[in-house]
Amino acid sequence: MKLKVVTKSSEETMRVGEKLARSLGVPVVISLVGDLGAGKTTFTKGFAKGFGVKDIVTSPTFTIMNEYDGRAKLYHFDMYRLSSMEEAIELGFEEYFDLSRLKGATLVEWAENVEGLLPMRHIEVTLTKGEGDERTIEIEPKGLV
Ligand code: ADP
Ligand code: MG
């Protein structure tokens, strides 16, 4: 199944993320796919709100991972600066992608840089830029979530 929605502002994208968070249990891993500026971090901000996070969510581009407290832990990754699954494992990130150990929600930008790290069961959210502020968001559960 694939859900598709077109948004016309960052607020609207955040609301889609917020709704998804409200509908999901944990553990859950979400892969965010899309170019720079597509709205992956914006979507995560909304998701965090729906997940009960009160802190301000910022891009983890330089820290690679930011951790938040919501109704469970939320781990927000940006793998932009990594180049292999081995590198992610060396940094100790494997447990956040292992559904038998994960207790919260893991959201990951640029998961394609660390191919093989995602569990078979995850949700893929693809954001595509359109004209101006238009973004197409596709939500697809993979591997029978
Ligand atoms: P990414 O993490 O994919 O690089 P960001 O979420 O950091 O992208 O940035 C998206 C940018 O696009 C923000 O400046 C945001 O305000 C803007 N924007 C404009 N329209 C939208 C929209 N419909 N959805 C998400 N972001 C949008
Ligand atoms: Mg980002």
mmCIF file with all atom_site columns, C-alpha atoms and ligand atoms in Angstrom:
data_model
loop_
_atom_site.group_PDB
_atom_site.id
_atom_site.type_symbol
_atom_site.label_atom_id
_atom_site.label_alt_id
_atom_site.label_comp_id
_atom_site.label_asym_id
_atom_site.label_entity_id
_atom_site.label_seq_id
_atom_site.pdbx_PDB_ins_code
_atom_site.Cartn_x
_atom_site.Cartn_y
_atom_site.Cartn_z
_atom_site.occupancy
_atom_site.B_iso_or_equiv
_atom_site.pdbx_formal_charge
_atom_site.auth_seq_id
_atom_site.auth_comp_id
_atom_site.auth_asym_id
_atom_site.auth_atom_id
_atom_site.pdbx_PDB_model_num
ATOM   1   C  CA  . MET A 1 1   ? 0.000  0.000  0.000  1.00 0.00 ? 1   MET A CA  1
ATOM   2   C  CA  . LYS A 1 2   ? 1.185  3.518  -0.740 1.00 0.00 ? 2   LYS A CA  1
ATOM   3   C  CA  . LEU A 1 3   ? -0.485 6.687  0.498  1.00 0.00 ? 3   LEU A CA  1
ATOM   4   C  CA  . LYS A 1 4   ? 0.073  9.841  -1.489 1.00 0.00 ? 4   LYS A CA  1
ATOM   5   C  CA  . VAL A 1 5   ? -0.633 13.405 -0.417 1.00 0.00 ? 5   VAL A CA  1
ATOM   6   C  CA  . VAL A 1 6   ? 0.325  16.752 -1.888 1.00 0.00 ? 6   VAL A CA  1
ATOM   7   C  CA  . THR A 1 7   ? 1.083  19.607 0.510  1.00 0.00 ? 7   THR A CA  1
ATOM   8   C  CA  . LYS A 1 8   ? 1.405  23.311 -0.246 1.00 0.00 ? 8   LYS A CA  1
ATOM   9   C  CA  . SER A 1 9   ? 3.273  24.569 2.825  1.00 0.00 ? 9   SER A CA  1
ATOM   10  C  CA  . SER A 1 10  ? 5.733  23.360 5.445  1.00 0.00 ? 10  SER A CA  1
ATOM   11  C  CA  . GLU A 1 11  ? 2.928  23.553 8.044  1.00 0.00 ? 11  GLU A CA  1
ATOM   12  C  CA  . GLU A 1 12  ? 0.871  21.129 5.969  1.00 0.00 ? 12  GLU A CA  1
ATOM   13  C  CA  . THR A 1 13  ? 3.814  18.736 5.690  1.00 0.00 ? 13  THR A CA  1
ATOM   14  C  CA  . MET A 1 14  ? 4.251  18.929 9.464  1.00 0.00 ? 14  MET A CA  1
ATOM   15  C  CA  . ARG A 1 15  ? 0.589  18.054 9.917  1.00 0.00 ? 15  ARG A CA  1
ATOM   16  C  CA  . VAL A 1 16  ? 1.019  14.924 7.777  1.00 0.00 ? 16  VAL A CA  1
ATOM   17  C  CA  . GLY A 1 17  ? 3.991  13.904 9.947  1.00 0.00 ? 17  GLY A CA  1
ATOM   18  C  CA  . GLU A 1 18  ? 1.982  14.636 13.081 1.00 0.00 ? 18  GLU A CA  1
ATOM   19  C  CA  . LYS A 1 19  ? -0.890 12.438 11.909 1.00 0.00 ? 19  LYS A CA  1
ATOM   20  C  CA  . LEU A 1 20  ? 1.434  9.582  11.037 1.00 0.00 ? 20  LEU A CA  1
ATOM   21  C  CA  . ALA A 1 21  ? 3.018  9.738  14.494 1.00 0.00 ? 21  ALA A CA  1
ATOM   22  C  CA  . ARG A 1 22  ? -0.391 9.597  16.167 1.00 0.00 ? 22  ARG A CA  1
ATOM   23  C  CA  . SER A 1 23  ? -1.302 6.467  14.210 1.00 0.00 ? 23  SER A CA  1
ATOM   24  C  CA  . LEU A 1 24  ? 1.875  4.472  14.898 1.00 0.00 ? 24  LEU A CA  1
ATOM   25  C  CA  . GLY A 1 25  ? 3.018  2.232  17.709 1.00 0.00 ? 25  GLY A CA  1
ATOM   26  C  CA  . VAL A 1 26  ? 6.616  1.525  18.674 1.00 0.00 ? 26  VAL A CA  1
ATOM   27  C  CA  . PRO A 1 27  ? 9.122  0.241  17.855 1.00 0.00 ? 27  PRO A CA  1
ATOM   28  C  CA  . VAL A 1 28  ? 9.074  1.787  14.411 1.00 0.00 ? 28  VAL A CA  1
ATOM   29  C  CA  . VAL A 1 29  ? 11.719 2.800  11.883 1.00 0.00 ? 29  VAL A CA  1
ATOM   30  C  CA  . ILE A 1 30  ? 10.934 5.423  9.278  1.00 0.00 ? 30  ILE A CA  1
ATOM   31  C  CA  . SER A 1 31  ? 13.140 6.140  6.316  1.00 0.00 ? 31  SER A CA  1
ATOM   32  C  CA  . LEU A 1 32  ? 12.843 9.652  4.859  1.00 0.00 ? 32  LEU A CA  1
ATOM   33  C  CA  . VAL A 1 33  ? 13.750 9.805  1.197  1.00 0.00 ? 33  VAL A CA  1
ATOM   34  C  CA  . GLY A 1 34  ? 14.132 12.995 -0.818 1.00 0.00 ? 34  GLY A CA  1
ATOM   35  C  CA  . ASP A 1 35  ? 16.544 15.637 -2.088 1.00 0.00 ? 35  ASP A CA  1
ATOM   36  C  CA  . LEU A 1 36  ? 18.033 18.411 -0.003 1.00 0.00 ? 36  LEU A CA  1
ATOM   37  C  CA  . GLY A 1 37  ? 15.203 20.805 0.864  1.00 0.00 ? 37  GLY A CA  1
ATOM   38  C  CA  . ALA A 1 38  ? 12.468 18.298 0.030  1.00 0.00 ? 38  ALA A CA  1
ATOM   39  C  CA  . GLY A 1 39  ? 11.136 18.508 3.586  1.00 0.00 ? 39  GLY A CA  1
ATOM   40  C  CA  . LYS A 1 40  ? 12.536 15.479 5.455  1.00 0.00 ? 40  LYS A CA  1
ATOM   41  C  CA  . THR A 1 41  ? 13.445 17.507 8.555  1.00 0.00 ? 41  THR A CA  1
ATOM   42  C  CA  . THR A 1 42  ? 10.212 19.492 8.335  1.00 0.00 ? 42  THR A CA  1
ATOM   43  C  CA  . PHE A 1 43  ? 8.230  16.246 8.244  1.00 0.00 ? 43  PHE A CA  1
ATOM   44  C  CA  . THR A 1 44  ? 10.189 15.017 11.280 1.00 0.00 ? 44  THR A CA  1
ATOM   45  C  CA  . LYS A 1 45  ? 9.311  18.206 13.212 1.00 0.00 ? 45  LYS A CA  1
ATOM   46  C  CA  . GLY A 1 46  ? 5.624  17.407 12.713 1.00 0.00 ? 46  GLY A CA  1
ATOM   47  C  CA  . PHE A 1 47  ? 6.145  13.753 13.517 1.00 0.00 ? 47  PHE A CA  1
ATOM   48  C  CA  . ALA A 1 48  ? 7.867  14.709 16.765 1.00 0.00 ? 48  ALA A CA  1
ATOM   49  C  CA  . LYS A 1 49  ? 4.919  16.902 17.739 1.00 0.00 ? 49  LYS A CA  1
ATOM   50  C  CA  . GLY A 1 50  ? 2.480  14.042 17.118 1.00 0.00 ? 50  GLY A CA  1
ATOM   51  C  CA  . PHE A 1 51  ? 4.797  11.788 19.106 1.00 0.00 ? 51  PHE A CA  1
ATOM   52  C  CA  . GLY A 1 52  ? 4.587  14.062 22.144 1.00 0.00 ? 52  GLY A CA  1
ATOM   53  C  CA  . VAL A 1 53  ? 8.000  15.743 21.861 1.00 0.00 ? 53  VAL A CA  1
ATOM   54  C  CA  . LYS A 1 54  ? 7.979  19.222 23.416 1.00 0.00 ? 54  LYS A CA  1
ATOM   55  C  CA  . ASP A 1 55  ? 11.567 20.184 22.555 1.00 0.00 ? 55  ASP A CA  1
ATOM   56  C  CA  . ILE A 1 56  ? 12.449 22.033 19.384 1.00 0.00 ? 56  ILE A CA  1
ATOM   57  C  CA  . VAL A 1 57  ? 13.582 19.608 16.697 1.00 0.00 ? 57  VAL A CA  1
ATOM   58  C  CA  . THR A 1 58  ? 16.614 20.678 14.681 1.00 0.00 ? 58  THR A CA  1
ATOM   59  C  CA  . SER A 1 59  ? 18.461 19.054 11.798 1.00 0.00 ? 59  SER A CA  1
ATOM   60  C  CA  . PRO A 1 60  ? 21.017 16.456 12.938 1.00 0.00 ? 60  PRO A CA  1
ATOM   61  C  CA  . THR A 1 61  ? 23.252 17.026 9.899  1.00 0.00 ? 61  THR A CA  1
ATOM   62  C  CA  . PHE A 1 62  ? 26.310 17.737 12.075 1.00 0.00 ? 62  PHE A CA  1
ATOM   63  C  CA  . THR A 1 63  ? 25.500 15.565 15.100 1.00 0.00 ? 63  THR A CA  1
ATOM   64  C  CA  . ILE A 1 64  ? 24.222 12.632 12.955 1.00 0.00 ? 64  ILE A CA  1
ATOM   65  C  CA  . MET A 1 65  ? 21.672 11.768 15.651 1.00 0.00 ? 65  MET A CA  1
ATOM   66  C  CA  . ASN A 1 66  ? 19.444 13.783 17.959 1.00 0.00 ? 66  ASN A CA  1
ATOM   67  C  CA  . GLU A 1 67  ? 17.443 12.097 20.707 1.00 0.00 ? 67  GLU A CA  1
ATOM   68  C  CA  . TYR A 1 68  ? 14.131 13.358 22.069 1.00 0.00 ? 68  TYR A CA  1
ATOM   69  C  CA  . ASP A 1 69  ? 11.633 12.324 24.717 1.00 0.00 ? 69  ASP A CA  1
ATOM   70  C  CA  . GLY A 1 70  ? 8.046  11.915 23.580 1.00 0.00 ? 70  GLY A CA  1
ATOM   71  C  CA  . ARG A 1 71  ? 5.588  9.171  24.482 1.00 0.00 ? 71  ARG A CA  1
ATOM   72  C  CA  . ALA A 1 72  ? 8.672  7.036  23.870 1.00 0.00 ? 72  ALA A CA  1
ATOM   73  C  CA  . LYS A 1 73  ? 12.191 7.933  22.719 1.00 0.00 ? 73  LYS A CA  1
ATOM   74  C  CA  . LEU A 1 74  ? 12.510 9.480  19.294 1.00 0.00 ? 74  LEU A CA  1
ATOM   75  C  CA  . TYR A 1 75  ? 15.836 9.145  17.459 1.00 0.00 ? 75  TYR A CA  1
ATOM   76  C  CA  . HIS A 1 76  ? 16.358 11.445 14.492 1.00 0.00 ? 76  HIS A CA  1
ATOM   77  C  CA  . PHE A 1 77  ? 19.260 10.539 12.218 1.00 0.00 ? 77  PHE A CA  1
ATOM   78  C  CA  . ASP A 1 78  ? 20.818 12.281 9.238  1.00 0.00 ? 78  ASP A CA  1
ATOM   79  C  CA  . MET A 1 79  ? 23.226 9.926  7.466  1.00 0.00 ? 79  MET A CA  1
ATOM   80  C  CA  . TYR A 1 80  ? 24.262 12.571 4.904  1.00 0.00 ? 80  TYR A CA  1
ATOM   81  C  CA  . ARG A 1 81  ? 27.890 12.549 6.108  1.00 0.00 ? 81  ARG A CA  1
ATOM   82  C  CA  . LEU A 1 82  ? 28.205 8.764  6.382  1.00 0.00 ? 82  LEU A CA  1
ATOM   83  C  CA  . SER A 1 83  ? 29.119 6.469  3.525  1.00 0.00 ? 83  SER A CA  1
ATOM   84  C  CA  . SER A 1 84  ? 28.448 2.889  4.613  1.00 0.00 ? 84  SER A CA  1
ATOM   85  C  CA  . MET A 1 85  ? 26.492 0.700  6.978  1.00 0.00 ? 85  MET A CA  1
ATOM   86  C  CA  . GLU A 1 86  ? 29.818 -0.352 8.547  1.00 0.00 ? 86  GLU A CA  1
ATOM   87  C  CA  . GLU A 1 87  ? 30.506 3.274  9.487  1.00 0.00 ? 87  GLU A CA  1
ATOM   88  C  CA  . ALA A 1 88  ? 27.106 3.565  11.170 1.00 0.00 ? 88  ALA A CA  1
ATOM   89  C  CA  . ILE A 1 89  ? 27.726 0.334  13.081 1.00 0.00 ? 89  ILE A CA  1
ATOM   90  C  CA  . GLU A 1 90  ? 31.175 1.558  14.192 1.00 0.00 ? 90  GLU A CA  1
ATOM   91  C  CA  . LEU A 1 91  ? 29.489 4.647  15.600 1.00 0.00 ? 91  LEU A CA  1
ATOM   92  C  CA  . GLY A 1 92  ? 27.199 2.383  17.631 1.00 0.00 ? 92  GLY A CA  1
ATOM   93  C  CA  . PHE A 1 93  ? 23.973 3.074  15.761 1.00 0.00 ? 93  PHE A CA  1
ATOM   94  C  CA  . GLU A 1 94  ? 22.960 -0.510 15.009 1.00 0.00 ? 94  GLU A CA  1
ATOM   95  C  CA  . GLU A 1 95  ? 20.653 -0.829 18.014 1.00 0.00 ? 95  GLU A CA  1
ATOM   96  C  CA  . TYR A 1 96  ? 18.431 1.999  16.734 1.00 0.00 ? 96  TYR A CA  1
ATOM   97  C  CA  . PHE A 1 97  ? 17.698 -0.040 13.598 1.00 0.00 ? 97  PHE A CA  1
ATOM   98  C  CA  . ASP A 1 98  ? 17.122 -3.368 15.317 1.00 0.00 ? 98  ASP A CA  1
ATOM   99  C  CA  . LEU A 1 99  ? 13.425 -3.861 16.047 1.00 0.00 ? 99  LEU A CA  1
ATOM   100 C  CA  . SER A 1 100 ? 14.191 -6.416 18.760 1.00 0.00 ? 100 SER A CA  1
ATOM   101 C  CA  . ARG A 1 101 ? 16.126 -3.798 20.766 1.00 0.00 ? 101 ARG A CA  1
ATOM   102 C  CA  . LEU A 1 102 ? 14.507 -0.520 19.731 1.00 0.00 ? 102 LEU A CA  1
ATOM   103 C  CA  . LYS A 1 103 ? 11.910 0.809  22.167 1.00 0.00 ? 103 LYS A CA  1
ATOM   104 C  CA  . GLY A 1 104 ? 10.982 4.017  20.402 1.00 0.00 ? 104 GLY A CA  1
ATOM   105 C  CA  . ALA A 1 105 ? 10.791 5.579  16.956 1.00 0.00 ? 105 ALA A CA  1
ATOM   106 C  CA  . THR A 1 106 ? 13.791 5.990  14.657 1.00 0.00 ? 106 THR A CA  1
ATOM   107 C  CA  . LEU A 1 107 ? 13.530 8.455  11.781 1.00 0.00 ? 107 LEU A CA  1
ATOM   108 C  CA  . VAL A 1 108 ? 16.373 8.524  9.314  1.00 0.00 ? 108 VAL A CA  1
ATOM   109 C  CA  . GLU A 1 109 ? 17.289 10.940 6.562  1.00 0.00 ? 109 GLU A CA  1
ATOM   110 C  CA  . TRP A 1 110 ? 19.690 9.727  3.828  1.00 0.00 ? 110 TRP A CA  1
ATOM   111 C  CA  . ALA A 1 111 ? 19.348 6.056  4.829  1.00 0.00 ? 111 ALA A CA  1
ATOM   112 C  CA  . GLU A 1 112 ? 20.478 5.254  1.269  1.00 0.00 ? 112 GLU A CA  1
ATOM   113 C  CA  . ASN A 1 113 ? 24.023 6.206  2.380  1.00 0.00 ? 113 ASN A CA  1
ATOM   114 C  CA  . VAL A 1 114 ? 24.050 3.344  4.882  1.00 0.00 ? 114 VAL A CA  1
ATOM   115 C  CA  . GLU A 1 115 ? 22.387 0.683  2.746  1.00 0.00 ? 115 GLU A CA  1
ATOM   116 C  CA  . GLY A 1 116 ? 21.634 -2.519 4.629  1.00 0.00 ? 116 GLY A CA  1
ATOM   117 C  CA  . LEU A 1 117 ? 21.148 -0.816 7.992  1.00 0.00 ? 117 LEU A CA  1
ATOM   118 C  CA  . LEU A 1 118 ? 17.350 -0.496 7.771  1.00 0.00 ? 118 LEU A CA  1
ATOM   119 C  CA  . PRO A 1 119 ? 15.324 -3.415 9.120  1.00 0.00 ? 119 PRO A CA  1
ATOM   120 C  CA  . MET A 1 120 ? 13.163 -5.222 6.582  1.00 0.00 ? 120 MET A CA  1
ATOM   121 C  CA  . ARG A 1 121 ? 10.090 -3.840 8.337  1.00 0.00 ? 121 ARG A CA  1
ATOM   122 C  CA  . HIS A 1 122 ? 10.083 -0.058 8.108  1.00 0.00 ? 122 HIS A CA  1
ATOM   123 C  CA  . ILE A 1 123 ? 8.022  2.755  6.697  1.00 0.00 ? 123 ILE A CA  1
ATOM   124 C  CA  . GLU A 1 124 ? 9.340  4.643  3.720  1.00 0.00 ? 124 GLU A CA  1
ATOM   125 C  CA  . VAL A 1 125 ? 8.323  8.278  3.396  1.00 0.00 ? 125 VAL A CA  1
ATOM   126 C  CA  . THR A 1 126 ? 9.320  9.876  0.108  1.00 0.00 ? 126 THR A CA  1
ATOM   127 C  CA  . LEU A 1 127 ? 9.145  13.645 -0.347 1.00 0.00 ? 127 LEU A CA  1
ATOM   128 C  CA  . THR A 1 128 ? 9.348  15.163 -3.806 1.00 0.00 ? 128 THR A CA  1
ATOM   129 C  CA  . LYS A 1 129 ? 9.608  18.864 -4.591 1.00 0.00 ? 129 LYS A CA  1
ATOM   130 C  CA  . GLY A 1 130 ? 7.078  20.323 -6.977 1.00 0.00 ? 130 GLY A CA  1
ATOM   131 C  CA  . GLU A 1 131 ? 6.411  23.900 -8.054 1.00 0.00 ? 131 GLU A CA  1
ATOM   132 C  CA  . GLY A 1 132 ? 7.200  26.451 -5.335 1.00 0.00 ? 132 GLY A CA  1
ATOM   133 C  CA  . ASP A 1 133 ? 6.073  25.180 -1.943 1.00 0.00 ? 133 ASP A CA  1
ATOM   134 C  CA  . GLU A 1 134 ? 4.372  22.104 -3.327 1.00 0.00 ? 134 GLU A CA  1
ATOM   135 C  CA  . ARG A 1 135 ? 5.624  18.740 -2.080 1.00 0.00 ? 135 ARG A CA  1
ATOM   136 C  CA  . THR A 1 136 ? 4.363  15.248 -2.828 1.00 0.00 ? 136 THR A CA  1
ATOM   137 C  CA  . ILE A 1 137 ? 4.575  12.916 0.155  1.00 0.00 ? 137 ILE A CA  1
ATOM   138 C  CA  . GLU A 1 138 ? 4.315  9.174  -0.332 1.00 0.00 ? 138 GLU A CA  1
ATOM   139 C  CA  . ILE A 1 139 ? 4.027  6.836  2.644  1.00 0.00 ? 139 ILE A CA  1
ATOM   140 C  CA  . GLU A 1 140 ? 4.707  3.166  2.044  1.00 0.00 ? 140 GLU A CA  1
ATOM   141 C  CA  . PRO A 1 141 ? 4.974  0.440  4.678  1.00 0.00 ? 141 PRO A CA  1
ATOM   142 C  CA  . LYS A 1 142 ? 7.711  -2.019 3.688  1.00 0.00 ? 142 LYS A CA  1
ATOM   143 C  CA  . GLY A 1 143 ? 8.059  -5.645 4.715  1.00 0.00 ? 143 GLY A CA  1
ATOM   144 C  CA  . LEU A 1 144 ? 4.676  -5.891 6.451  1.00 0.00 ? 144 LEU A CA  1
ATOM   145 C  CA  . VAL A 1 145 ? 5.120  -3.313 9.203  1.00 0.00 ? 145 VAL A CA  1
HETATM 146 P  P1  . ADP B 2 .   ? 15.394 18.336 4.043  1.00 0.00 ? 1   ADP B P1  1
HETATM 147 O  O1  . ADP B 2 .   ? 15.508 17.860 5.455  1.00 0.00 ? 1   ADP B O1  1
HETATM 148 O  O2  . ADP B 2 .   ? 14.681 17.348 3.147  1.00 0.00 ? 1   ADP B O2  1
HETATM 149 O  O3  . ADP B 2 .   ? 16.707 18.766 3.457  1.00 0.00 ? 1   ADP B O3  1
HETATM 150 P  P2  . ADP B 2 .   ? 14.044 20.630 5.187  1.00 0.00 ? 1   ADP B P2  1
HETATM 151 O  O4  . ADP B 2 .   ? 12.820 20.119 5.867  1.00 0.00 ? 1   ADP B O4  1
HETATM 152 O  O5  . ADP B 2 .   ? 15.231 20.963 6.016  1.00 0.00 ? 1   ADP B O5  1
HETATM 153 O  O6  . ADP B 2 .   ? 14.445 19.606 4.012  1.00 0.00 ? 1   ADP B O6  1
HETATM 154 O  O7  . ADP B 2 .   ? 13.714 21.920 4.335  1.00 0.00 ? 1   ADP B O7  1
HETATM 155 C  C1  . ADP B 2 .   ? 12.566 22.058 3.562  1.00 0.00 ? 1   ADP B C1  1
HETATM 156 C  C2  . ADP B 2 .   ? 12.444 23.525 3.182  1.00 0.00 ? 1   ADP B C2  1
HETATM 157 O  O8  . ADP B 2 .   ? 11.389 23.702 2.265  1.00 0.00 ? 1   ADP B O8  1
HETATM 158 C  C3  . ADP B 2 .   ? 12.136 24.387 4.387  1.00 0.00 ? 1   ADP B C3  1
HETATM 159 O  O9  . ADP B 2 .   ? 12.771 25.623 4.245  1.00 0.00 ? 1   ADP B O9  1
HETATM 160 C  C4  . ADP B 2 .   ? 10.620 24.539 4.306  1.00 0.00 ? 1   ADP B C4  1
HETATM 161 O  O10 . ADP B 2 .   ? 10.151 25.705 4.913  1.00 0.00 ? 1   ADP B O10 1
HETATM 162 C  C5  . ADP B 2 .   ? 10.425 24.602 2.797  1.00 0.00 ? 1   ADP B C5  1
HETATM 163 N  N1  . ADP B 2 .   ? 9.089  24.172 2.340  1.00 0.00 ? 1   ADP B N1  1
HETATM 164 C  C6  . ADP B 2 .   ? 8.303  24.872 1.508  1.00 0.00 ? 1   ADP B C6  1
HETATM 165 N  N2  . ADP B 2 .   ? 7.170  24.222 1.237  1.00 0.00 ? 1   ADP B N2  1
HETATM 166 C  C7  . ADP B 2 .   ? 7.224  23.059 1.926  1.00 0.00 ? 1   ADP B C7  1
HETATM 167 C  C8  . ADP B 2 .   ? 6.332  21.958 2.033  1.00 0.00 ? 1   ADP B C8  1
HETATM 168 N  N3  . ADP B 2 .   ? 5.158  21.884 1.369  1.00 0.00 ? 1   ADP B N3  1
HETATM 169 N  N4  . ADP B 2 .   ? 6.716  20.922 2.818  1.00 0.00 ? 1   ADP B N4  1
HETATM 170 C  C9  . ADP B 2 .   ? 7.916  20.957 3.466  1.00 0.00 ? 1   ADP B C9  1
HETATM 171 N  N5  . ADP B 2 .   ? 8.790  21.966 3.401  1.00 0.00 ? 1   ADP B N5  1
HETATM 172 C  C10 . ADP B 2 .   ? 8.465  23.018 2.623  1.00 0.00 ? 1   ADP B C10 1
HETATM 173 MG MG  . MG  B 3 .   ? 17.184 17.440 6.686  1.00 0.00 ? 2   MG  B MG  1
#
